[in-house]
CSV table of C-alpha atoms in Angstrom, one decimal:
chain,number,residue,atom,x,y,z
A,514,MET,CA,-112.0,-148.6,-34.7
A,515,GLN,CA,-111.9,-147.8,-38.4
A,516,ARG,CA,-115.7,-147.7,-38.8
A,517,ASN,CA,-116.0,-145.5,-35.6
A,518,LEU,CA,-113.5,-143.0,-37.0
A,519,LEU,CA,-115.3,-142.9,-40.4
A,520,GLY,CA,-118.6,-142.3,-38.6
A,521,ARG,CA,-117.2,-139.2,-36.9
A,522,ILE,CA,-116.9,-137.5,-40.4
A,523,ARG,CA,-120.7,-137.6,-40.8
A,524,LYS,CA,-121.3,-136.8,-37.1
A,525,GLY,CA,-119.2,-133.6,-37.2
A,526,GLN,CA,-116.8,-134.8,-34.5
A,527,PRO,CA,-113.2,-133.5,-34.3
A,528,PHE,CA,-110.0,-135.3,-35.3
A,529,SER,CA,-106.5,-134.9,-33.9
A,530,TRP,CA,-103.6,-135.1,-36.4
A,531,GLY,CA,-102.8,-138.5,-35.0
A,532,GLU,CA,-106.3,-139.7,-35.7
A,533,LEU,CA,-106.2,-138.2,-39.2
A,534,LEU,CA,-103.0,-140.2,-40.0
A,535,LEU,CA,-104.3,-143.3,-38.3
A,536,LEU,CA,-107.6,-143.4,-40.4
A,537,THR,CA,-105.7,-142.6,-43.5
A,538,TRP,CA,-103.3,-145.4,-42.9
A,539,GLN,CA,-106.0,-147.8,-41.9
A,540,LEU,CA,-107.8,-147.2,-45.2
A,541,SER,CA,-104.6,-147.3,-47.2
A,542,VAL,CA,-103.2,-150.6,-45.9
A,543,PRO,CA,-105.7,-152.9,-47.5
A,544,ALA,CA,-105.4,-151.1,-50.8
A,545,ILE,CA,-101.6,-151.0,-50.6
A,546,MET,CA,-101.5,-154.7,-49.9
A,547,ALA,CA,-103.8,-155.4,-52.7
A,548,LYS,CA,-101.8,-153.3,-55.2
A,549,ILE,CA,-98.5,-154.8,-54.2
A,550,THR,CA,-100.1,-158.3,-54.5
A,551,THR,CA,-101.5,-157.3,-57.9
A,552,VAL,CA,-98.1,-156.2,-59.1
A,553,MET,CA,-96.4,-159.4,-57.8
A,554,MET,CA,-98.9,-161.4,-59.8
A,555,GLN,CA,-98.2,-159.2,-62.8
A,556,TYR,CA,-94.5,-160.2,-62.3
A,557,ILE,CA,-95.5,-163.8,-62.5
A,558,ASP,CA,-97.6,-163.0,-65.6
A,559,ALA,CA,-94.8,-161.2,-67.2
A,560,SER,CA,-92.4,-164.0,-66.5
A,561,MET,CA,-94.7,-166.3,-68.2
A,562,VAL,CA,-94.8,-164.1,-71.2
A,563,GLY,CA,-91.0,-163.9,-71.1
A,564,MET,CA,-90.9,-167.7,-71.4
A,565,ILE,CA,-92.6,-167.4,-74.8
A,566,GLY,CA,-89.9,-165.0,-75.9
A,567,SER,CA,-88.9,-161.4,-76.1
A,568,ALA,CA,-91.1,-160.9,-79.2
A,569,ALA,CA,-94.2,-161.8,-77.2
A,570,ALA,CA,-93.2,-159.3,-74.5
A,571,ALA,CA,-92.6,-156.7,-77.1
A,572,ALA,CA,-96.0,-157.3,-78.7
A,573,ILE,CA,-97.8,-156.8,-75.4
A,574,GLY,CA,-95.7,-153.8,-74.5
A,575,LEU,CA,-96.5,-152.2,-77.9
A,576,VAL,CA,-100.2,-152.0,-77.1
A,577,ASN,CA,-100.1,-151.6,-73.4
A,578,SER,CA,-100.3,-147.8,-73.7
A,579,THR,CA,-103.4,-148.2,-75.9
A,580,THR,CA,-105.1,-150.6,-73.3
A,581,TRP,CA,-104.4,-148.0,-70.6
A,582,LEU,CA,-106.0,-145.3,-72.7
A,583,ILE,CA,-109.3,-147.1,-73.5
A,584,GLY,CA,-109.5,-148.6,-70.0
A,585,GLY,CA,-108.7,-145.2,-68.5
A,586,VAL,CA,-111.5,-143.5,-70.4
A,587,CYS,CA,-114.0,-146.1,-69.1
A,588,PHE,CA,-112.6,-145.7,-65.6
A,589,ALA,CA,-113.2,-141.9,-65.8
A,590,MET,CA,-116.9,-142.5,-66.5
A,591,SER,CA,-117.2,-144.6,-63.4
A,592,MET,CA,-115.4,-142.0,-61.3
A,593,GLY,CA,-118.1,-139.5,-62.2
A,594,TYR,CA,-120.5,-141.6,-60.2
A,595,THR,CA,-118.0,-142.6,-57.5
A,596,ILE,CA,-117.3,-139.0,-56.6
A,597,GLN,CA,-121.0,-138.2,-56.2
A,598,LEU,CA,-121.4,-141.4,-54.1
A,599,ALA,CA,-118.7,-140.3,-51.6
A,600,HIS,CA,-120.4,-136.9,-51.2
A,601,ALA,CA,-123.8,-138.6,-50.8
A,602,ILE,CA,-122.5,-140.9,-48.1
A,603,GLY,CA,-120.7,-138.0,-46.3
A,604,ALA,CA,-124.0,-136.1,-46.3
A,605,GLY,CA,-126.0,-139.0,-45.0
A,606,GLU,CA,-128.1,-139.3,-48.2
A,607,ASP,CA,-128.3,-143.1,-48.3
A,608,VAL,CA,-131.2,-143.3,-50.9
A,609,LYS,CA,-129.2,-141.1,-53.3
A,610,ALA,CA,-126.2,-143.3,-52.7
A,611,ARG,CA,-128.1,-146.5,-53.7
A,612,SER,CA,-129.5,-144.7,-56.7
A,613,LEU,CA,-126.0,-143.7,-57.8
A,614,VAL,CA,-124.9,-147.3,-57.5
A,615,ARG,CA,-127.5,-148.8,-59.7
A,616,HIS,CA,-127.6,-146.2,-62.3
A,617,GLY,CA,-123.9,-145.9,-62.4
A,618,LEU,CA,-123.3,-149.6,-63.0
A,619,TRP,CA,-125.6,-149.6,-66.0
A,620,ALA,CA,-124.1,-146.4,-67.4
A,621,VAL,CA,-120.5,-147.8,-67.1
A,622,PHE,CA,-121.5,-151.1,-68.7
A,623,ALA,CA,-123.2,-149.4,-71.7
A,624,PHE,CA,-120.3,-146.9,-72.2
A,625,SER,CA,-117.5,-149.5,-72.0
A,626,LEU,CA,-119.4,-151.9,-74.3
A,627,ALA,CA,-119.5,-149.3,-77.0
A,628,MET,CA,-115.8,-148.3,-76.3
A,629,GLY,CA,-114.7,-151.9,-76.4
A,630,ALA,CA,-116.4,-152.8,-79.6
A,631,GLY,CA,-115.1,-149.7,-81.3
A,632,SER,CA,-111.5,-150.5,-80.1
A,633,ALA,CA,-111.7,-154.1,-81.4
A,634,LEU,CA,-112.6,-152.8,-84.9
A,635,PHE,CA,-109.2,-151.1,-85.1
A,636,SER,CA,-107.1,-153.6,-83.4
A,637,ASP,CA,-105.6,-155.0,-86.7
A,638,ASP,CA,-104.3,-151.6,-87.8
A,639,LEU,CA,-103.1,-150.1,-84.6
A,640,PRO,CA,-99.9,-152.1,-84.0
A,641,TYR,CA,-98.5,-150.8,-87.3
A,642,PHE,CA,-99.5,-147.2,-86.5
A,643,LEU,CA,-97.6,-147.6,-83.2
A,644,GLY,CA,-94.4,-148.5,-85.1
A,645,GLY,CA,-94.6,-152.3,-84.6
A,646,THR,CA,-93.0,-154.7,-87.1
A,647,ALA,CA,-94.7,-157.6,-88.8
A,648,GLU,CA,-92.9,-159.9,-86.4
A,649,ILE,CA,-95.0,-158.7,-83.4
A,650,ALA,CA,-98.0,-157.0,-85.0
A,651,GLY,CA,-100.1,-160.1,-85.2
A,652,ASP,CA,-99.8,-161.0,-81.6
A,653,ALA,CA,-100.2,-157.4,-80.5
A,654,ALA,CA,-103.5,-157.1,-82.5
A,655,THR,CA,-104.9,-160.3,-81.0
A,656,TYR,CA,-104.0,-159.2,-77.5
A,657,LEU,CA,-105.7,-155.8,-78.0
A,658,CYS,CA,-108.8,-157.3,-79.6
A,659,ILE,CA,-109.4,-159.7,-76.7
A,660,TYR,CA,-108.8,-157.0,-74.2
A,661,ALA,CA,-111.2,-154.7,-75.9
A,662,LEU,CA,-114.0,-157.3,-76.0
A,663,GLY,CA,-113.5,-157.9,-72.3
A,664,LEU,CA,-113.6,-154.2,-71.5
A,665,PRO,CA,-117.2,-154.1,-70.1
A,666,PHE,CA,-116.3,-156.7,-67.5
A,667,LEU,CA,-113.1,-154.8,-66.5
A,668,ALA,CA,-115.0,-151.5,-66.3
A,669,VAL,CA,-117.9,-152.8,-64.2
A,670,ASN,CA,-115.5,-154.6,-61.8
A,671,PHE,CA,-113.6,-151.3,-61.4
A,672,ALA,CA,-116.8,-149.3,-60.8
A,673,ALA,CA,-118.2,-151.8,-58.3
A,674,GLY,CA,-114.9,-151.9,-56.4
A,675,SER,CA,-114.6,-148.0,-56.4
A,676,MET,CA,-118.2,-147.7,-55.1
A,677,LEU,CA,-117.4,-150.0,-52.2
A,678,GLN,CA,-114.2,-148.0,-51.5
A,679,ALA,CA,-116.2,-144.8,-51.5
A,680,SER,CA,-118.3,-146.2,-48.7
A,681,GLY,CA,-115.1,-146.9,-46.7
A,682,ASN,CA,-115.0,-150.7,-47.4
A,683,MET,CA,-111.4,-151.2,-48.6
A,684,LYS,CA,-111.0,-154.8,-47.5
A,685,VAL,CA,-113.4,-156.6,-49.9
A,686,PRO,CA,-112.1,-154.8,-53.0
A,687,SER,CA,-108.5,-155.5,-51.9
A,688,LEU,CA,-109.2,-159.2,-51.2
A,689,LEU,CA,-111.0,-159.7,-54.5
A,690,SER,CA,-108.1,-157.9,-56.3
A,691,VAL,CA,-105.8,-160.5,-54.9
A,692,LEU,CA,-108.1,-163.3,-55.9
A,693,MET,CA,-108.3,-161.9,-59.4
A,694,CYS,CA,-104.5,-161.9,-59.7
A,695,LEU,CA,-104.3,-165.5,-58.5
A,696,LEU,CA,-107.0,-166.5,-61.0
A,697,ASP,CA,-105.1,-164.6,-63.7
A,698,VAL,CA,-102.0,-166.6,-63.1
A,699,LEU,CA,-103.9,-169.8,-63.0
A,700,PHE,CA,-105.7,-169.1,-66.2
A,701,ASN,CA,-102.6,-167.9,-67.9
A,702,ALA,CA,-100.8,-171.2,-66.8
A,703,LEU,CA,-103.6,-173.2,-68.5
A,704,LEU,CA,-104.0,-171.1,-71.6
A,705,ILE,CA,-100.5,-169.8,-72.6
A,706,PHE,CA,-98.6,-173.1,-72.7
A,707,PRO,CA,-99.2,-176.5,-74.3
A,708,CYS,CA,-100.1,-179.6,-72.4
A,709,ARG,CA,-97.0,-180.8,-70.6
A,710,THR,CA,-95.7,-183.2,-68.0
A,711,VAL,CA,-93.8,-181.9,-65.0
A,712,GLU,CA,-91.8,-184.0,-62.6
A,713,ILE,CA,-92.0,-183.2,-58.9
A,714,GLU,CA,-89.9,-185.3,-56.5
A,715,GLY,CA,-90.2,-188.3,-58.8
A,716,TRP,CA,-93.9,-187.8,-59.5
A,717,ALA,CA,-95.0,-187.1,-63.1
A,718,LEU,CA,-97.8,-184.4,-63.1
A,719,TRP,CA,-99.6,-183.9,-66.3
A,720,ILE,CA,-100.8,-180.2,-66.7
A,721,PRO,CA,-103.4,-179.3,-69.5
A,722,GLY,CA,-102.7,-176.4,-71.7
A,723,GLY,CA,-104.3,-174.4,-74.5
A,724,ASP,CA,-101.1,-173.4,-76.2
A,725,MET,CA,-102.5,-170.0,-77.1
A,726,GLY,CA,-99.5,-167.9,-76.4
A,727,VAL,CA,-100.1,-164.2,-76.3
A,728,ALA,CA,-103.9,-164.7,-76.8
A,729,GLY,CA,-103.9,-166.8,-73.7
A,730,VAL,CA,-102.5,-163.9,-71.7
A,731,ALA,CA,-105.3,-161.7,-72.7
A,732,LEU,CA,-108.0,-164.3,-72.4
A,733,GLY,CA,-106.7,-165.4,-68.9
A,734,SER,CA,-107.0,-161.8,-67.7
A,735,VAL,CA,-110.6,-161.4,-69.1
A,736,LEU,CA,-111.7,-164.7,-67.4
A,737,ALA,CA,-110.2,-163.5,-64.0
A,738,GLU,CA,-111.9,-160.2,-64.4
A,739,ILE,CA,-115.3,-161.8,-64.9
A,740,CYS,CA,-115.0,-164.0,-61.8
A,741,CYS,CA,-113.9,-161.0,-59.7
A,742,MET,CA,-116.7,-158.8,-61.2
A,743,ALA,CA,-119.4,-161.3,-60.2
A,744,ALA,CA,-118.1,-161.5,-56.6
A,745,MET,CA,-117.7,-157.7,-56.4
A,746,LEU,CA,-121.3,-157.1,-57.5
A,747,TYR,CA,-122.6,-159.7,-55.1
A,748,VAL,CA,-120.9,-157.9,-52.1
A,749,LEU,CA,-122.0,-154.5,-53.4
A,750,LEU,CA,-125.6,-155.3,-54.2
A,751,LYS,CA,-126.3,-158.0,-51.6
A,752,LYS,CA,-124.1,-157.6,-48.6
A,753,SER,CA,-123.3,-153.8,-48.3
A,754,ARG,CA,-125.2,-152.3,-45.3
A,755,GLN,CA,-125.6,-148.9,-47.0
A,756,LEU,CA,-125.6,-149.7,-50.7
A,757,HIS,CA,-127.3,-153.1,-51.2
A,758,TYR,CA,-130.2,-153.5,-53.6
A,759,ARG,CA,-133.6,-152.6,-52.2
A,760,GLN,CA,-137.2,-152.2,-53.6
A,761,GLU,CA,-137.4,-148.4,-53.4
A,762,GLU,CA,-138.1,-145.4,-55.6
A,763,LEU,CA,-134.8,-144.1,-57.0
A,764,LEU,CA,-133.9,-140.6,-57.9
A,765,SER,CA,-133.8,-139.3,-61.4
A,766,TRP,CA,-131.1,-141.0,-63.5
A,767,THR,CA,-130.8,-138.1,-65.8
A,768,SER,CA,-129.6,-135.6,-63.1
A,769,GLU,CA,-127.1,-138.2,-61.9
A,770,LEU,CA,-125.8,-138.8,-65.4
A,771,ARG,CA,-125.6,-135.1,-66.1
A,772,GLU,CA,-123.4,-134.6,-62.9
A,773,ALA,CA,-121.3,-137.7,-63.8
A,774,VAL,CA,-120.7,-136.2,-67.3
A,775,ILE,CA,-119.7,-132.9,-65.9
A,776,LEU,CA,-117.3,-134.6,-63.4
A,777,GLY,CA,-116.2,-137.2,-65.9
A,778,ILE,CA,-115.5,-135.2,-69.0
A,779,PRO,CA,-112.3,-133.6,-67.5
A,780,MET,CA,-111.2,-137.0,-66.4
A,781,VAL,CA,-111.8,-138.5,-69.8
A,782,LEU,CA,-109.8,-135.6,-71.3
A,783,GLU,CA,-107.1,-136.3,-68.7
A,784,GLN,CA,-107.1,-140.0,-69.7
A,785,VAL,CA,-106.8,-139.0,-73.4
A,786,VAL,CA,-104.0,-136.7,-72.6
A,787,MET,CA,-102.2,-139.3,-70.5
A,788,GLY,CA,-103.0,-142.2,-72.8
A,789,GLY,CA,-102.1,-140.3,-75.9
A,790,ALA,CA,-98.8,-139.4,-74.2
A,791,TYR,CA,-98.1,-143.0,-73.4
A,792,VAL,CA,-98.9,-143.9,-77.0
A,793,ALA,CA,-96.4,-141.3,-78.2
A,794,PHE,CA,-93.9,-142.5,-75.6
A,795,THR,CA,-94.2,-146.0,-77.0
A,796,ARG,CA,-93.6,-144.7,-80.5
A,797,ILE,CA,-90.5,-143.0,-79.3
A,798,VAL,CA,-89.2,-146.2,-77.8
A,799,SER,CA,-90.2,-148.6,-80.7
A,800,PRO,CA,-87.5,-147.5,-83.1
A,801,LEU,CA,-84.9,-148.2,-80.5
A,802,GLY,CA,-85.3,-152.0,-81.1
A,803,THR,CA,-86.9,-155.1,-79.6
A,804,VAL,CA,-84.5,-155.2,-76.6
A,805,ALA,CA,-85.3,-151.6,-75.7
A,806,LEU,CA,-89.1,-152.2,-76.2
A,807,ALA,CA,-89.0,-155.3,-74.0
A,808,ALA,CA,-86.9,-153.6,-71.3
A,809,ASN,CA,-89.2,-150.6,-71.4
A,810,SER,CA,-92.3,-152.9,-70.9
A,811,PHE,CA,-90.7,-155.0,-68.1
A,812,ALA,CA,-89.3,-151.9,-66.3
A,813,ILE,CA,-92.8,-150.3,-66.3
A,814,THR,CA,-94.1,-153.5,-64.6
A,815,ALA,CA,-91.2,-153.5,-62.2
A,816,GLU,CA,-91.6,-149.8,-61.3
A,817,SER,CA,-95.3,-150.3,-60.7
A,818,LEU,CA,-94.3,-152.3,-57.6
A,819,CYS,CA,-93.0,-149.0,-56.1
A,820,TYR,CA,-95.8,-146.7,-57.0
A,821,MET,CA,-98.7,-149.0,-56.0
A,822,PRO,CA,-98.4,-147.9,-52.3
A,823,GLY,CA,-98.9,-144.4,-53.5
A,824,ILE,CA,-102.0,-145.4,-55.4
A,825,GLY,CA,-103.2,-147.2,-52.2
A,826,VAL,CA,-102.8,-144.0,-50.2
A,827,SER,CA,-104.5,-142.0,-53.0
A,828,THR,CA,-107.5,-144.3,-52.8
A,829,ALA,CA,-107.9,-143.6,-49.1
A,830,ALA,CA,-107.4,-139.8,-49.7
A,831,GLN,CA,-110.2,-139.7,-52.2
A,832,THR,CA,-112.7,-141.5,-49.9
A,833,LEU,CA,-111.8,-139.3,-46.9
A,834,VAL,CA,-111.8,-136.0,-48.7
A,835,GLY,CA,-115.0,-136.9,-50.6
A,836,GLN,CA,-116.9,-137.9,-47.4
A,837,SER,CA,-115.7,-134.8,-45.7
A,838,VAL,CA,-116.7,-132.5,-48.5
A,839,GLY,CA,-120.1,-134.2,-48.6
A,840,ALA,CA,-120.5,-133.6,-44.8
A,841,LYS,CA,-119.6,-129.9,-45.4
A,842,ARG,CA,-116.5,-130.1,-43.3
A,843,SER,CA,-113.9,-128.2,-45.6
A,844,GLN,CA,-111.3,-127.8,-42.9
A,845,LEU,CA,-111.3,-131.5,-42.1
A,846,ALA,CA,-111.1,-132.4,-45.9
A,847,GLN,CA,-108.1,-130.0,-46.2
A,848,ARG,CA,-106.4,-131.8,-43.3
A,849,PHE,CA,-107.0,-135.2,-44.7
A,850,GLY,CA,-105.5,-133.9,-48.0
A,851,TYR,CA,-102.3,-132.8,-46.3
A,852,ALA,CA,-102.0,-135.9,-44.2
A,853,SER,CA,-102.5,-138.3,-47.1
A,854,ALA,CA,-99.9,-136.3,-49.4
A,855,GLY,CA,-97.3,-136.4,-46.6
A,856,LEU,CA,-97.9,-140.1,-45.8
A,857,GLY,CA,-97.7,-141.1,-49.5
A,858,MET,CA,-94.5,-139.3,-50.2
A,859,VAL,CA,-92.8,-140.9,-47.2
A,860,VAL,CA,-93.9,-144.4,-48.2
A,861,MET,CA,-92.8,-143.9,-51.8
A,862,LEU,CA,-89.4,-142.4,-50.7
A,863,ILE,CA,-88.8,-145.8,-49.0
A,864,MET,CA,-90.0,-147.7,-52.1
A,865,GLY,CA,-87.7,-145.6,-54.3
A,866,ILE,CA,-84.7,-146.6,-52.2
A,867,ILE,CA,-85.7,-150.2,-52.4
A,868,MET,CA,-86.2,-150.0,-56.2
A,869,TYR,CA,-82.7,-148.5,-56.7
A,870,ALA,CA,-81.0,-151.2,-54.7
A,871,CYS,CA,-83.0,-154.1,-56.0
A,872,ALA,CA,-83.3,-153.1,-59.7
A,873,PRO,CA,-81.2,-156.0,-61.1
A,874,LEU,CA,-83.1,-158.6,-59.1
A,875,MET,CA,-86.5,-157.0,-60.1
A,876,MET,CA,-85.6,-157.3,-63.8
A,877,ALA,CA,-84.1,-160.8,-63.5
A,878,MET,CA,-87.5,-161.9,-62.2
A,879,LEU,CA,-89.1,-160.8,-65.4
A,880,SER,CA,-86.6,-161.7,-68.1
A,881,ALA,CA,-83.8,-164.2,-68.7
A,882,ASP,CA,-82.3,-162.0,-71.5
A,883,ALA,CA,-79.0,-160.4,-70.2
A,884,ALA,CA,-79.4,-157.4,-72.5
A,885,VAL,CA,-83.0,-156.7,-71.3
A,886,ILE,CA,-82.0,-157.0,-67.6
A,887,ALA,CA,-79.1,-154.6,-68.1
A,888,ALA,CA,-81.1,-152.0,-69.9
A,889,GLY,CA,-84.1,-152.3,-67.5
A,890,THR,CA,-81.8,-152.0,-64.4
A,891,GLU,CA,-80.3,-148.8,-65.8
A,892,ILE,CA,-83.6,-147.1,-66.5
A,893,LEU,CA,-85.2,-148.3,-63.1
A,894,ARG,CA,-82.4,-146.6,-61.3
A,895,ILE,CA,-83.0,-143.3,-63.1
A,896,GLU,CA,-86.7,-143.5,-62.3
A,897,ALA,CA,-86.1,-144.2,-58.6
A,898,TRP,CA,-85.1,-140.6,-58.0
A,899,ALA,CA,-88.6,-139.4,-58.9
A,900,GLU,CA,-90.7,-141.6,-56.6
A,901,PRO,CA,-91.5,-139.2,-53.8
A,902,LEU,CA,-92.7,-136.5,-56.1
A,903,PHE,CA,-94.4,-139.1,-58.2
A,904,ALA,CA,-96.4,-139.9,-55.1
A,905,ALA,CA,-97.3,-136.2,-54.7
A,906,GLY,CA,-98.7,-136.1,-58.2
A,907,ILE,CA,-100.8,-139.3,-57.8
A,908,ILE,CA,-102.2,-138.4,-54.4
A,909,VAL,CA,-103.0,-134.7,-55.1
A,910,THR,CA,-104.9,-135.9,-58.2
A,911,SER,CA,-107.1,-138.0,-55.9
A,912,ILE,CA,-107.5,-135.2,-53.5
A,913,PHE,CA,-108.8,-132.9,-56.2
A,914,ARG,CA,-111.2,-135.7,-57.4
A,915,GLY,CA,-112.5,-136.3,-53.8
A,916,ALA,CA,-113.3,-132.6,-53.6
A,917,GLY,CA,-115.2,-132.7,-56.9
A,918,GLU,CA,-112.5,-130.7,-58.8
A,919,THR,CA,-111.6,-132.8,-61.9
A,920,ARG,CA,-110.4,-130.1,-64.2
A,921,MET,CA,-107.1,-129.1,-62.5
A,922,PRO,CA,-105.5,-132.6,-62.8
A,923,THR,CA,-106.2,-132.6,-66.5
A,924,ILE,CA,-104.4,-129.2,-66.9
A,925,LEU,CA,-101.4,-130.3,-64.7
A,926,ASN,CA,-101.0,-133.6,-66.7
A,927,LEU,CA,-101.3,-131.8,-70.0
A,928,VAL,CA,-98.6,-129.4,-69.1
A,929,ALA,CA,-96.3,-132.1,-67.6
A,930,MET,CA,-96.8,-134.8,-70.3
A,931,TRP,CA,-97.0,-132.8,-73.5
A,932,GLY,CA,-95.0,-129.8,-72.3
A,933,ILE,CA,-92.1,-131.7,-70.6
A,934,ARG,CA,-92.0,-135.5,-71.1
A,935,ILE,CA,-92.7,-136.0,-74.8
A,936,PRO,CA,-90.5,-133.1,-76.2
A,937,LEU,CA,-87.7,-134.0,-73.8
A,938,ALA,CA,-87.9,-137.7,-74.6
A,939,ILE,CA,-87.8,-137.0,-78.3
A,940,TYR,CA,-84.7,-134.8,-77.9
A,941,LEU,CA,-82.8,-137.2,-75.5
A,942,ALA,CA,-83.7,-140.4,-77.4
A,943,VAL,CA,-81.5,-139.3,-80.3
A,944,ASP,CA,-78.2,-139.3,-78.4
A,945,TYR,CA,-79.0,-141.3,-75.3
A,946,GLY,CA,-81.5,-143.9,-76.4
A,947,LEU,CA,-83.7,-145.6,-73.7
A,948,PRO,CA,-81.9,-144.1,-70.7
A,949,GLY,CA,-82.5,-140.6,-72.2
A,950,VAL,CA,-86.2,-141.4,-72.6
A,951,TRP,CA,-86.5,-142.5,-69.1
A,952,THR,CA,-84.6,-139.4,-67.8
A,953,ALA,CA,-87.3,-137.3,-69.5
A,954,MET,CA,-89.9,-139.3,-67.6
A,955,CYS,CA,-88.0,-138.8,-64.3
A,956,VAL,CA,-87.8,-135.0,-64.9
A,957,GLU,CA,-91.5,-134.8,-65.9
A,958,LEU,CA,-92.7,-136.8,-62.8
A,959,CYS,CA,-90.7,-134.4,-60.5
A,960,ALA,CA,-92.1,-131.4,-62.2
A,961,ARG,CA,-95.7,-132.7,-62.0
A,962,GLY,CA,-95.3,-133.4,-58.3
A,963,LEU,CA,-94.0,-130.0,-57.5
A,964,LEU,CA,-96.8,-128.3,-59.6
A,965,SER,CA,-99.4,-130.5,-57.9
A,966,LEU,CA,-98.2,-129.6,-54.4
A,967,GLY,CA,-98.0,-125.9,-55.4
A,968,VAL,CA,-101.6,-125.8,-56.6
A,969,LEU,CA,-102.8,-127.8,-53.6
A,970,PHE,CA,-101.3,-125.3,-51.1
A,971,TYR,CA,-102.3,-122.3,-53.2
A,972,ARG,CA,-106.0,-123.4,-53.4
A,973,GLY,CA,-106.1,-124.0,-49.6
A,974,GLU,CA,-109.5,-124.5,-48.0
A,975,SER,CA,-111.4,-123.0,-50.9
A,976,LEU,CA,-110.7,-126.2,-52.9
A,977,TYR,CA,-112.9,-128.2,-50.5
A,978,GLN,CA,-115.8,-125.7,-50.4
A,979,LYS,CA,-116.9,-126.2,-54.0
A,980,LYS,CA,-119.5,-128.6,-53.1
A,981,ALA,CA,-120.4,-127.1,-49.7
């Protein structure tokens, strides 16, 4: 059913609103389930870190914003190829699509290798720049260095998964994401803790361990990424009906790279804007103390459970809009945009209600420290009010990208993050501490969602005619 509906985009056949919503939901569900599973595994991951102590959690939380930044820049590079790929598939240009896959994977690998090596060189000094103390700086530097060296595997895995999703294959990337999370937990269990004996119903079970602490967290993630990357590449280059490797003459890699750069530069700037704001946000939280830093880190992990469904819908939106634009069906692309935005906001409204009600339980799953649980519960309940409009911001960004418009999200994020969130967080942190900082985040997310919806409706069908 799903493949038949997708095929109708290329064939120029009509869609009812019910069919639009059905196809959007069908493509969203695997991505949503994978994202939720991913976050649940991150919960387990974070709880393992919590067993080491709040200092370890604070060390990882200190550099999380930096890992998002360097990872996001590499992801932007791959999206320059993925957008072209969706358009090529929608237009029925299968040779061009396969050319984009092969050239794109090599380009992403080379770029992320250089990015990771450069980041590793600065890993020792960055924790102090971010405001970290000597107590946590060493672990933070180790975590960042291992992440940076593993960045090429992370970036290629993301690129291969995005390419499969652009072709309409949501199930395989979703299943492999779940597998990656399970492997991450397994590797972490073996690498973080020392060798130990556990009694289960009278049986003594010896479990090996590397006793690597925070370094084990980072290394476990990298090993899981490598395993998932190998499987993702196998499916993409061997099993995909449209995109698998063939002995054929490819198109010019220079024209593809040029277009990827044109599309990717605004997204790189967006990641710099967003990542830089996250780094600034961390610097605002750091002086508030170890408890505030740990609560902030755990609350970000907890909140991600709520916005992952929005990201799942946004993945489907980008694929459907991109293929519709490639097929030169601007009205259909516009209708897919509206359907996905509405669907995502409803889903995240429900998730926001759940987050508000279950905030204490969510934090208790991540930390045993009563002070961290109390602080995290308070800020999660502040953030819950922003979830529907947060969804609008996430999904509209993907709609723009699917249409080949990568500049507008950068402008919107620049205005929202640096014009609203950071100044307001600095102001509110003085008198209200961590709750004030998260209130600033809530206000910014609502403003960004409203701005995004306003621009989407203002641009109308012309947004989707850019590539026509």
